[in-house]
C-alpha cells in the first residue's frame, strides 16, 4: 500500500491510535512521568516531523481530536465537586478571583512585553488563569481533602475555568470579526442567555429524564452524550467556541449524575479513547523545527512559565493573608492551582486554530509551544509540591469514638438516634450454596456483636408470566437457600428474617431490600470462579456500592470467619472511609478475640517526623475505641504499596480494604492499588465501601 494511502486510511490511523493509547501511557507511568506526556511524544514521533504515520489534517484525527477536546472540558465540568464548592462558597470565590485575576494580569503583561496585540495578550492571560486539579488524588490519598484550604482551592476551579473560557469566547469573537461595542454586547448577551439555558435547562431535563427512565443506564448514557454535543453545537450557533458549551454541559449534568455508574461509564469512554486522541493530536501539531526555534529564543517560554508560577504563588499568598492560612496551606493551595492541563490545552488549541479574515492566528506557534512546555513543567511540578507539603496539613476534627457498626460511617445525630431505635440489621444476599455458610457466619458474628438481626436475601430473576416454570424452579431454589441460611444462623443464636424477592435487577433488589429493612450493613460475597476484576467492579457490586444507603462489605472468605485470629488493615490516609474499615476490623476482632495490625506503607523519601506524626494520629484513633482489641501499628517504607501489603499479608487470616477509585481531573485513570491487592492476595478479604462509593 502506498505511503499516502497508509496515512489517509481511517482504519489504519485508528488502529495506530489504539496501539499508542494502549502501550505508551503505562510505560511513562512506570518512569514516574504523566501518561499524557507519552501521548504528546508519540504524536511528535508519528507525525509529519517523524515517521509520517499519522496526519493531523486527516478527517479521522480531526474528528477524534475534536471529540477528545470536548470530552476533556466536559469531564472538567463533571468533576468539579459542587458540594465542596457550596461548603466554602464565599472563600472559594475569593480565592478563585485571586488565582484568576493575578495570572490574567501577568499573562497580559507578558503578551505586551513580547509585542502581541491587546487581544492576543488577554488571551495569553486567560490561558494562565485556569488550573487543573491534577494533584487531587494525592490530597485524597493523604486524607486532607476536608482541610479548608484544599476545599477552597477545589471550589475555586469552577470560577477559574468558567472565567478563562468566557475570556476565550470573547477574544475569539473579537479576532474573527470587526470589533465594536455593539458586537461585544451582543456576544455577551447571547452567552449569558445560552449559559442560563444550558445550566438550568439541561439540569432540569436531566433530572426529569433520569426519573422517568428508571434504571435504563444505556439510555441515560446516550442522554448525557446528547447533552454534551447539543451544548457544543449551541455554542457554535451563538458564535462561541464549542468547548465553552462542553464545559457548561458538564456543570449542568454534574448534579444529575452524582456518583452513578453512568458517570463512571461516561468518564471511562473519554479517558480510554477520546481524551488520549486529543493529546496525540496535540503532539502531531508540534512542529519540531519551530519548537526548537522557540526553545532557542527561550525568553517567551521562560516568561510564560515564570509568570504562571509566580502569579499563582502571589494569589495563594494573598489568600493566606486574607483567610489566615498557615504556610503548609499556602504551599498546598499554590501547588494544587499550578497544573495547566485541561482548560489550558483545549483553549490553546482553539486559539491557535482561530484565524481572522486576513489568515492571522490569534496566537502564534511560539505561544503554542510555550504552553506545551508550561503544561509539562506544571504537570510534574504541581503534584510533587503537593505531595511534599499537603501531608503537613492539619486534619479536621472527626468523631473517632465510634464502636458500633450502627454509626461507624457517620451521619447526623437525628439519623443516628432514629437508627438506634431499631435493631441492628445486616442484609446478606445469598446465591451460591458453596460459599453461603461463611457469608452467613460473617453476618451473624457482626449482628450478634450489635445484638441485632440478619436478613438473608434470595433474589429470583423475574419473568413476564408469574407461572413460568423457570420462575417456579428459581423460587424453589431460593427457598432451599433461605432454609439453609436459617439453619446456619441458629448456631449463633441471632434473630433471622429470611426474605425472598422477585426482581429484574439483582443489584437494585439488594439495595431496595436493605432500604426497606432499614439495614445498617450489607454483607455480600463474590465467586472465585470468574474474573476478579469483573466481580469487583462489575455491574452488581458496583451498582450496590452506588445505590445502597448503608455501608457494603464485599467478602472473599477462604475459611470460617470464626477462625480469624489475625486481621491486617492497610492504612494509607486518615479519611473517614479508612477509619470505617479500621472500626469494622476492630469489631470483628472483638468477636473473635483476634489481633488487628494497621499497616502504613510510606514513600522512602517521607521525612521521619511526618511518619511519626501520622503514626501518632493513627494510634490516637485506634486507642479511642472502647473495645478491648489488641491493635498494633506497623510502618514500612516502600515504593510499591500493593506488593508490600501482599507480602505482609502472608501471615494474616484476613485483610480489610476500603473501596477506593481515583481519577484525575482530566479523566485519566490512576493505577488501582486496591485492584492489584485483591487479585494477588492469598488470604480472606473484606472490601468495605461507604454509601455512594
XYZ file of C-alpha atoms in Angstrom:
693
model
C 0.000 0.000 0.000
C 1.437 3.460 -0.928
C 2.564 5.649 1.954
C -0.049 8.330 1.247
C -2.804 5.718 1.332
C -1.402 4.400 4.597
C -1.633 7.814 6.210
C -5.091 8.576 4.842
C -6.685 5.214 5.661
C -9.121 5.855 8.568
C -8.965 2.265 9.821
C -5.162 2.167 9.839
C -4.944 5.578 11.529
C -7.449 4.495 14.169
C -5.546 1.231 14.746
C -2.286 3.135 15.230
C -4.006 5.445 17.727
C -5.322 2.467 19.709
C -1.854 0.895 19.821
C -0.357 4.175 21.082
C -3.062 4.692 23.717
C -2.759 1.095 24.889
C 1.038 0.919 25.190
C 2.571 4.367 25.753
C 0.914 5.760 28.953
C 1.742 2.686 31.122
C 5.401 2.894 30.049
C 5.663 6.565 31.046
C 3.814 5.981 34.329
C 6.417 3.333 35.193
C 9.027 6.036 34.617
C 7.031 8.224 37.057
C 6.040 10.616 34.272
C 2.457 11.568 33.370
C 0.983 9.291 30.706
C -0.157 12.315 28.700
C 3.498 13.273 28.198
C 3.974 9.951 26.432
C 0.948 10.606 24.230
C 2.320 14.015 23.214
C 5.712 12.478 22.422
C 4.052 9.693 20.425
C 2.204 12.315 18.389
C 5.503 14.085 17.603
C 7.195 10.823 16.546
C 4.298 9.602 14.400
C 3.576 12.983 12.793
C 4.968 14.986 9.901
C 8.316 15.521 11.613
C 8.758 11.829 12.415
C 7.525 8.596 10.886
C 4.654 10.293 8.995
C 2.220 7.552 10.014
C -0.431 9.994 11.261
C -1.628 13.218 9.679
C -3.253 15.899 11.827
C -5.230 17.066 8.766
C -6.947 13.705 8.207
C -10.693 13.597 8.909
C -10.262 10.679 11.344
C -7.722 12.502 13.514
C -9.694 15.758 13.354
C -12.930 14.064 14.441
C -11.395 12.079 17.312
C -9.359 15.072 18.475
C -12.395 17.371 18.402
C -14.433 14.873 20.404
C -11.500 14.477 22.810
C -11.251 18.240 23.244
C -14.967 18.460 24.024
C -14.752 15.449 26.321
C -11.814 16.967 28.193
C -13.789 20.091 29.037
C -16.975 18.128 29.688
C -15.181 15.905 32.232
C -13.560 19.001 33.776
C -17.078 20.328 34.405
C -18.296 16.947 35.642
C -15.501 16.549 38.167
C -15.949 19.911 39.889
C -17.319 18.994 43.298
C -20.343 21.250 43.683
C -20.904 20.076 47.261
C -17.381 21.129 48.215
C -17.942 24.457 46.444
C -21.139 25.101 48.423
C -19.384 24.429 51.756
C -16.866 27.242 51.269
C -18.605 29.227 48.541
C -17.503 32.714 49.611
C -13.858 31.819 50.203
C -13.746 29.687 47.049
C -14.993 32.644 45.037
C -12.472 34.885 46.776
C -9.510 32.646 46.015
C -10.948 31.906 42.584
C -10.956 35.631 41.802
C -7.367 35.988 43.037
C -5.956 32.953 41.209
C -7.795 34.074 38.053
C -7.066 37.810 38.008
C -3.408 37.779 39.106
C -2.301 35.251 36.401
C -4.547 37.046 33.874
C -2.732 40.337 34.534
C 0.656 38.569 34.478
C -0.169 36.955 31.122
C -1.299 40.277 29.638
C 1.984 41.888 30.722
C 3.982 39.039 29.124
C 1.989 39.378 25.902
C 2.545 43.125 25.694
C 6.225 42.698 26.591
C 6.655 40.452 23.528
C 4.666 42.812 21.271
C 1.457 40.778 20.983
C -1.785 42.654 20.349
C -4.024 43.507 23.273
C -6.500 40.795 22.232
C -3.786 38.117 21.993
C -2.244 39.308 25.284
C -5.569 38.995 27.103
C -5.956 35.512 25.591
C -2.488 34.526 26.867
C -3.502 35.799 30.298
C -6.653 33.664 30.235
C -4.560 30.576 29.413
C -2.670 31.112 32.677
C -5.786 31.913 34.707
C -7.355 28.441 34.861
C -5.978 25.351 36.584
C -6.460 21.576 36.543
C -6.722 19.608 39.801
C -4.131 17.115 38.658
C -2.938 16.510 42.230
C -6.408 15.854 43.670
C -5.702 12.080 44.045
C -2.697 12.979 46.208
C -4.652 15.090 48.716
C -7.386 12.446 48.675
C -4.873 9.690 49.419
C -3.339 11.779 52.218
C -6.795 12.278 53.714
C -6.652 16.089 53.777
C -9.486 16.863 51.342
C -11.561 18.198 54.238
C -8.908 20.804 55.104
C -10.426 24.200 54.326
C -7.525 25.366 52.160
C -7.888 22.282 49.943
C -11.678 22.636 49.781
C -11.366 26.312 48.849
C -8.897 25.510 46.043
C -11.160 22.771 44.679
C -14.118 25.124 44.752
C -12.116 27.873 43.035
C -11.753 25.655 39.959
C -15.328 26.365 38.896
C -14.564 30.111 38.924
C -11.198 29.954 37.116
C -12.274 27.526 34.384
C -15.528 29.374 33.703
C -13.771 32.753 33.635
C -10.982 31.510 31.352
C -13.458 30.051 28.862
C -15.553 33.237 28.847
C -12.441 35.307 28.088
C -11.554 32.814 25.342
C -15.022 33.172 23.816
C -14.728 36.970 23.785
C -11.173 37.002 22.371
C -12.043 34.525 19.600
C -15.151 36.568 18.772
C -13.146 39.794 18.565
C -10.443 38.112 16.477
C -12.951 36.704 13.993
C -14.591 39.986 13.036
C -14.574 43.722 13.387
C -14.696 44.773 16.996
C -17.393 47.119 18.220
C -19.167 47.785 21.490
C -22.419 46.516 19.954
C -20.903 43.234 18.779
C -19.308 42.689 22.187
C -22.598 43.404 23.963
C -24.421 41.042 21.584
C -21.848 38.313 22.209
C -22.008 38.704 25.988
C -25.809 38.850 25.978
C -26.099 35.744 23.842
C -23.554 33.948 26.007
C -25.443 34.875 29.196
C -28.786 33.626 27.830
C -27.161 30.487 26.441
C -25.432 29.743 29.758
C -28.712 30.041 31.691
C -30.480 27.746 29.205
C -27.746 25.093 29.422
C -27.097 25.221 33.178
C -30.720 25.249 34.285
C -32.467 23.692 31.283
C -30.145 20.688 30.971
C -30.166 20.174 34.731
C -33.989 20.097 34.791
C -34.250 17.926 31.667
C -31.633 15.513 33.006
C -33.365 15.032 36.349
C -36.723 14.502 34.625
C -35.272 12.011 32.149
C -33.387 10.059 34.827
C -36.518 9.941 36.976
C -38.662 8.649 34.112
C -36.079 6.248 32.648
C -35.517 4.472 35.963
C -32.575 2.083 35.672
C -32.054 2.136 31.892
C -28.360 3.021 32.014
C -27.876 2.737 28.247
C -30.493 5.428 27.544
C -29.130 7.602 30.349
C -25.647 7.277 28.864
C -26.947 8.375 25.456
C -28.828 11.288 27.044
C -25.642 12.606 28.651
C -23.725 12.308 25.365
C -26.557 14.105 23.581
C -26.433 16.882 26.190
C -22.685 17.266 25.581
C -22.980 17.618 21.821
C -26.169 19.699 21.870
C -24.457 22.205 24.182
C -21.396 22.247 21.923
C -23.486 22.817 18.781
C -25.498 25.503 20.587
C -22.286 27.318 21.493
C -21.219 27.370 17.847
C -24.638 28.679 16.789
C -24.334 31.748 19.022
C -20.768 32.324 17.851
C -18.934 30.925 20.895
C -16.245 28.246 20.854
C -17.754 24.772 21.345
C -15.542 23.828 24.328
C -17.416 26.512 26.314
C -20.618 24.582 25.655
C -18.957 21.302 26.630
C -17.790 22.716 29.968
C -21.203 24.225 30.735
C -22.854 20.902 29.849
C -20.547 19.150 32.352
C -21.573 21.609 35.061
C -25.249 21.262 34.112
C -25.421 17.457 34.405
C -22.978 17.296 37.338
C -25.756 17.167 39.907
C -27.859 14.838 37.729
C -25.167 12.164 37.504
C -23.870 12.382 41.072
C -21.686 9.311 41.580
C -23.825 6.999 39.489
C -22.458 4.133 37.364
C -23.454 6.169 34.300
C -20.948 8.869 35.295
C -18.212 6.266 35.540
C -19.090 4.920 32.087
C -19.095 8.450 30.644
C -15.653 9.178 32.114
C -14.357 5.749 31.142
C -15.083 6.095 27.428
C -13.468 9.522 27.447
C -10.381 8.595 29.451
C -9.522 5.469 27.469
C -10.213 6.744 23.963
C -11.189 10.310 23.101
C -9.078 12.344 25.561
C -5.881 10.406 24.695
C -6.622 11.063 20.988
C -6.683 14.788 21.760
C -3.226 14.622 23.373
C -1.810 12.628 20.449
C -3.175 15.285 18.077
C -1.509 17.993 20.177
C 1.752 16.144 19.562
C 1.032 15.980 15.821
C 0.648 19.770 15.744
C 4.076 20.374 17.267
C 6.481 21.388 14.531
C 9.906 20.213 15.702
C 11.991 22.898 13.878
C 9.629 25.621 15.147
C 9.658 24.081 18.602
C 13.465 24.063 18.699
C 13.466 27.626 17.401
C 11.104 28.616 20.213
C 13.440 26.997 22.721
C 16.471 28.696 21.168
C 14.784 32.065 21.664
C 13.722 30.793 25.040
C 12.666 34.065 26.621
C 8.987 33.799 25.672
C 8.755 30.300 27.147
C 10.621 31.334 30.300
C 8.429 34.410 30.688
C 5.185 32.418 30.360
C 6.306 29.677 32.761
C 7.689 32.183 35.287
C 4.542 34.346 35.033
C 2.328 31.343 35.744
C 4.357 30.005 38.672
C 4.897 33.452 40.202
C 1.327 34.706 39.760
C -0.219 31.543 41.172
C 2.067 31.876 44.203
C 1.095 35.529 44.692
C -2.594 34.590 44.513
C -2.114 31.844 47.116
C -0.079 34.209 49.315
C -2.828 36.847 49.195
C -5.359 34.158 50.142
C -3.100 33.182 53.065
C -3.123 36.760 54.349
C -6.840 37.196 53.707
C -8.016 33.942 55.303
C -5.187 33.475 57.856
C -3.900 30.173 56.477
C -0.560 28.698 57.558
C 2.478 28.102 55.341
C 1.627 24.461 54.579
C -1.856 25.528 53.431
C -0.350 28.328 51.322
C 2.021 25.941 49.537
C -0.715 23.335 49.051
C -3.087 25.890 47.502
C -0.282 27.095 45.249
C 0.699 23.592 44.109
C -2.911 22.499 43.520
C -3.532 25.547 41.306
C -0.285 25.175 39.311
C -1.011 22.377 36.766
C -2.220 23.683 33.395
C -3.750 20.775 31.505
C -7.454 20.501 30.684
C -8.824 24.001 30.074
C -5.406 25.434 29.176
C -4.595 22.930 26.427
C -8.099 22.927 24.979
C -8.233 26.741 24.907
C -4.704 26.967 23.456
C -5.595 24.675 20.577
C -8.761 26.678 19.894
C -6.837 29.963 19.918
C -4.087 28.551 17.679
C -6.628 27.314 15.117
C -8.619 30.574 15.218
C -7.889 32.725 12.152
C -9.297 36.048 11.044
C -10.163 37.088 7.501
C -6.516 38.004 6.859
C -5.379 34.478 7.760
C -3.713 35.584 11.021
C -3.807 33.262 14.008
C -4.938 34.510 17.412
C -1.729 33.101 18.946
C 1.366 32.013 17.059
C 3.362 28.789 17.119
C 5.711 30.207 19.745
C 2.890 30.587 22.254
C 1.548 27.095 21.414
C 4.951 25.530 22.010
C 5.485 27.570 25.180
C 2.142 26.337 26.561
C 3.198 22.738 25.818
C 6.364 23.337 27.886
C 4.245 25.035 30.565
C 1.950 22.007 30.714
C 4.873 19.597 31.055
C 6.562 21.667 33.773
C 3.443 22.285 35.860
C 2.032 18.756 35.413
C 5.189 17.427 37.064
C 5.966 20.270 39.491
C 2.446 20.682 40.922
C 1.908 17.101 42.144
C 5.485 16.911 43.503
C 4.997 20.041 45.644
C 1.540 18.858 46.729
C 2.912 15.511 47.886
C 5.691 17.327 49.754
C 3.574 19.808 51.717
C -0.020 18.502 51.832
C 0.990 15.825 54.329
C 1.698 18.625 56.831
C -1.853 19.951 56.737
C -3.913 19.760 59.877
C -6.786 17.291 59.754
C -10.300 18.286 60.614
C -11.725 17.025 63.875
C -13.549 13.730 63.366
C -15.702 11.630 65.643
C -13.374 8.697 66.173
C -15.133 7.301 69.241
C -17.455 5.058 67.237
C -17.532 1.427 68.318
C -20.836 0.383 66.783
C -21.446 -0.702 63.226
C -24.697 1.228 63.554
C -22.774 4.511 63.438
C -19.274 3.864 62.104
C -19.905 5.501 58.735
C -21.259 8.669 60.325
C -24.494 10.534 59.815
C -26.189 13.365 61.624
C -27.448 12.995 65.170
C -31.121 12.728 64.208
C -30.385 9.896 61.751
C -28.279 8.056 64.317
C -30.950 8.391 67.009
C -33.540 7.025 64.584
C -31.340 4.074 63.630
C -30.601 3.182 67.260
C -34.329 2.779 67.952
C -34.389 -0.205 65.581
C -32.387 -3.390 65.998
C -29.119 -3.567 64.082
C -29.819 -5.233 60.719
C -27.445 -6.966 58.321
C -28.767 -7.864 54.855
C -27.000 -10.882 53.317
C -27.670 -11.586 49.625
C -27.178 -15.340 49.036
C -26.846 -17.227 45.789
C -24.092 -19.828 45.907
C -24.734 -22.644 48.454
C -20.995 -23.490 48.456
C -19.974 -20.070 49.817
C -23.185 -19.333 51.704
C -22.081 -20.711 55.097
C -19.098 -18.411 55.540
C -21.132 -15.416 54.357
C -23.920 -16.100 56.863
C -21.355 -16.713 59.614
C -19.727 -13.326 58.962
C -23.087 -11.547 59.088
C -24.158 -13.465 62.206
C -20.922 -12.610 64.051
C -21.375 -8.897 63.328
C -25.097 -8.949 64.166
C -24.508 -10.800 67.462
C -21.904 -8.190 68.452
C -24.523 -5.480 67.923
C -27.410 -7.515 69.427
C -29.141 -7.287 66.075
C -30.581 -9.498 63.370
C -29.675 -10.748 59.910
C -31.843 -10.743 56.799
C -30.760 -13.482 54.352
C -31.944 -12.316 50.929
C -32.572 -14.574 47.936
C -33.311 -12.776 44.665
C -35.205 -14.699 41.987
C -34.962 -13.338 38.466
C -38.366 -12.105 37.301
C -40.218 -13.441 34.238
C -43.108 -11.928 32.316
C -45.503 -14.688 33.403
C -45.598 -15.386 37.113
C -46.393 -19.071 36.452
C -43.356 -19.525 34.205
C -41.709 -22.903 35.044
C -38.270 -21.282 35.282
C -39.593 -18.778 37.820
C -41.179 -21.582 39.854
C -37.895 -23.510 39.832
C -35.988 -20.373 40.809
C -38.309 -19.736 43.749
C -37.887 -23.308 44.982
C -34.091 -22.972 44.862
C -34.321 -19.664 46.722
C -36.472 -21.259 49.449
C -33.872 -24.005 49.869
C -31.063 -21.464 50.206
C -33.059 -19.470 52.753
C -33.745 -22.616 54.789
C -30.010 -23.359 54.869
C -29.337 -19.763 55.940
C -31.823 -20.075 58.796
C -30.179 -23.323 59.977
C -26.702 -21.754 59.955
C -27.916 -18.637 61.773
C -29.434 -20.659 64.596
C -25.918 -21.795 65.552
C -25.151 -18.191 66.552
C -28.342 -17.526 68.498
C -29.162 -14.488 66.358
C -32.560 -13.369 65.062
C -33.160 -14.314 61.400
C -35.662 -12.788 58.957
C -35.300 -14.635 55.612
C -36.576 -12.689 52.584
C -37.282 -13.869 49.053
C -37.627 -11.241 46.339
C -38.607 -11.378 42.670
C -36.899 -8.634 40.704
C -35.498 -7.819 37.250
C -32.359 -6.162 38.636
C -30.360 -8.064 41.250
C -28.324 -5.044 42.406
C -31.376 -2.855 42.894
C -33.215 -5.717 44.593
C -30.410 -5.815 47.167
C -30.384 -2.034 47.643
C -34.160 -1.754 47.842
C -34.462 -4.597 50.336
C -31.745 -3.078 52.532
C -33.637 0.219 52.462
C -36.990 -1.456 53.225
C -35.421 -3.356 56.128
C -33.670 -0.169 57.335
C -30.424 -2.148 57.179
C -27.220 -0.911 58.769
C -24.906 -3.080 56.678
C -24.954 -5.228 53.533
C -22.604 -8.239 53.515
C -22.017 -9.662 50.028
C -19.781 -12.335 48.583
C -18.204 -12.911 45.195
C -17.310 -16.155 43.466
C -13.707 -17.188 42.834
C -14.555 -18.883 39.538
C -14.770 -15.782 37.317
C -12.582 -12.759 36.638
C -11.895 -10.983 39.909
C -11.774 -7.532 38.359
C -15.163 -8.116 36.763
C -16.561 -9.282 40.089
C -15.151 -6.313 41.962
C -16.051 -3.544 39.548
C -18.812 -5.288 37.648
C -22.419 -4.252 37.399
C -23.890 -5.885 40.535
C -21.310 -4.926 43.142
C -20.597 -1.548 41.584
C -24.317 -0.717 41.454
C -24.851 -1.829 45.053
C -21.932 0.338 46.194
C -23.502 3.301 44.421
C -27.186 2.821 45.232
C -27.008 1.473 48.799
C -27.980 3.784 51.652
C -25.668 1.981 54.113
C -22.127 0.540 54.107
C -21.435 -2.546 51.978
C -18.886 -5.242 52.844
C -17.875 -7.462 49.898
C -16.194 -10.622 51.134
C -13.970 -13.356 49.784
C -13.781 -15.818 52.667
C -11.443 -18.801 52.325
C -12.183 -20.154 55.805
C -14.773 -19.746 58.537
C -14.881 -16.196 59.971
C -14.961 -17.834 63.428
C -11.323 -18.925 62.940
C -9.944 -15.473 62.073
C -7.246 -14.502 64.580
C -5.029 -12.009 62.737
C -6.505 -9.108 60.750
C -4.463 -6.733 58.570
C -5.766 -3.244 57.690
C -3.652 -1.259 55.172
C -3.893 2.440 56.093
C -2.811 4.997 53.523
C -4.624 8.021 54.940
C -6.881 9.099 57.785
C -10.077 9.690 55.877
C -13.489 8.793 57.223
C -13.601 5.736 54.929
C -10.319 4.387 56.278
C -11.489 4.837 59.854
C -14.632 2.914 58.911
C -12.517 -0.027 57.682
C -10.497 0.135 60.928
C -13.633 0.050 63.086
C -15.005 -2.857 61.031
C -11.800 -4.818 61.693
C -11.812 -3.975 65.416
C -15.424 -5.075 65.858
C -14.775 -8.365 64.051
C -11.633 -8.838 66.160
C -13.615 -8.140 69.340
C -15.950 -11.030 68.490
C -13.096 -13.500 67.919
C -10.595 -12.077 70.450
C -8.345 -11.533 67.445
C -5.436 -9.151 66.780
C -5.574 -6.153 64.423
C -2.452 -4.817 62.693
C -2.596 -1.430 60.977
C -0.053 -1.296 58.129
C 1.092 2.060 56.764
C 3.329 1.939 53.674
C 5.043 5.293 53.147
C 7.337 6.645 50.459
C 11.062 6.180 51.030
C 11.560 9.948 50.869
C 8.969 10.725 53.541
C 10.526 12.653 56.414
C 10.707 10.726 59.722
C 8.825 13.440 61.634
C 5.875 13.168 59.194
C 5.783 9.385 59.650
C 5.853 9.832 63.420
C 3.028 12.380 63.232
C 0.907 10.030 61.105
C 1.532 7.082 63.438
C 0.672 9.246 66.453
C -2.639 10.296 64.897
C -3.422 6.721 63.862
C -2.565 5.444 67.337
C -4.842 8.058 68.853
C -7.727 6.945 66.608
C -7.163 3.256 67.365
C -6.859 3.807 71.115
C -10.082 5.809 71.329
C -12.006 2.625 70.684
C -13.687 1.312 73.827
C -13.329 -2.248 72.521
C -10.684 -4.356 74.221
C -8.899 -5.270 70.994
C -5.160 -5.737 70.594
C -4.217 -3.211 67.881
C -0.655 -2.733 66.622
C 0.737 -0.255 64.093
C 3.452 -1.201 61.596
C 5.115 1.274 59.194
C 7.176 0.181 56.206
C 8.955 2.323 53.641
C 8.442 1.098 50.101
C 7.820 2.309 46.559
C 5.217 -0.345 45.681
C 2.320 -0.228 48.143
C 0.459 -3.207 46.690
C 3.432 -5.584 46.704
C 4.375 -4.556 50.243
C 0.862 -5.238 51.530
C 0.675 -8.552 49.655
C 3.989 -9.651 51.157
C 2.981 -8.700 54.697
C -0.477 -10.302 54.335
C 1.014 -13.798 54.072
C 0.995 -14.050 57.879
C -2.660 -12.966 58.276
C -6.063 -14.635 58.084
C -7.955 -11.596 56.766
C -7.206 -8.278 55.041
C -9.746 -5.449 55.361
C -9.609 -2.950 52.484
C -11.693 0.064 51.592
C -13.205 0.593 48.174
C -11.360 3.462 46.502
C -11.247 4.572 42.862
C -9.311 7.685 41.939
C -9.438 9.675 38.720
C -7.527 12.754 37.734
C -9.369 15.909 36.750
C -8.540 15.160 33.127
C -10.446 11.913 33.347
C -7.360 9.717 33.031
C -7.465 6.736 35.387
C -4.797 6.357 38.058
C -3.364 2.901 38.852
C -5.656 0.833 41.053
C -3.630 -0.382 44.034
C -6.704 -1.954 45.594
C -7.440 -3.965 42.451
C -3.908 -5.372 42.348
C -4.021 -6.342 46.014
C -7.319 -8.177 45.685
C -6.097 -10.032 42.628
C -2.905 -11.281 44.293
C -3.790 -11.688 47.983
C -3.959 -15.343 49.061
C -5.961 -14.851 52.253
C -9.559 -13.889 53.008
C -10.594 -10.345 52.061
C -13.275 -7.875 53.100
C -13.731 -4.837 50.874
C -15.635 -2.107 52.739
C -17.469 0.574 50.778
C -19.471 3.516 52.058
C -22.754 4.767 50.570
C -22.295 6.272 47.084
C -18.745 4.948 46.833
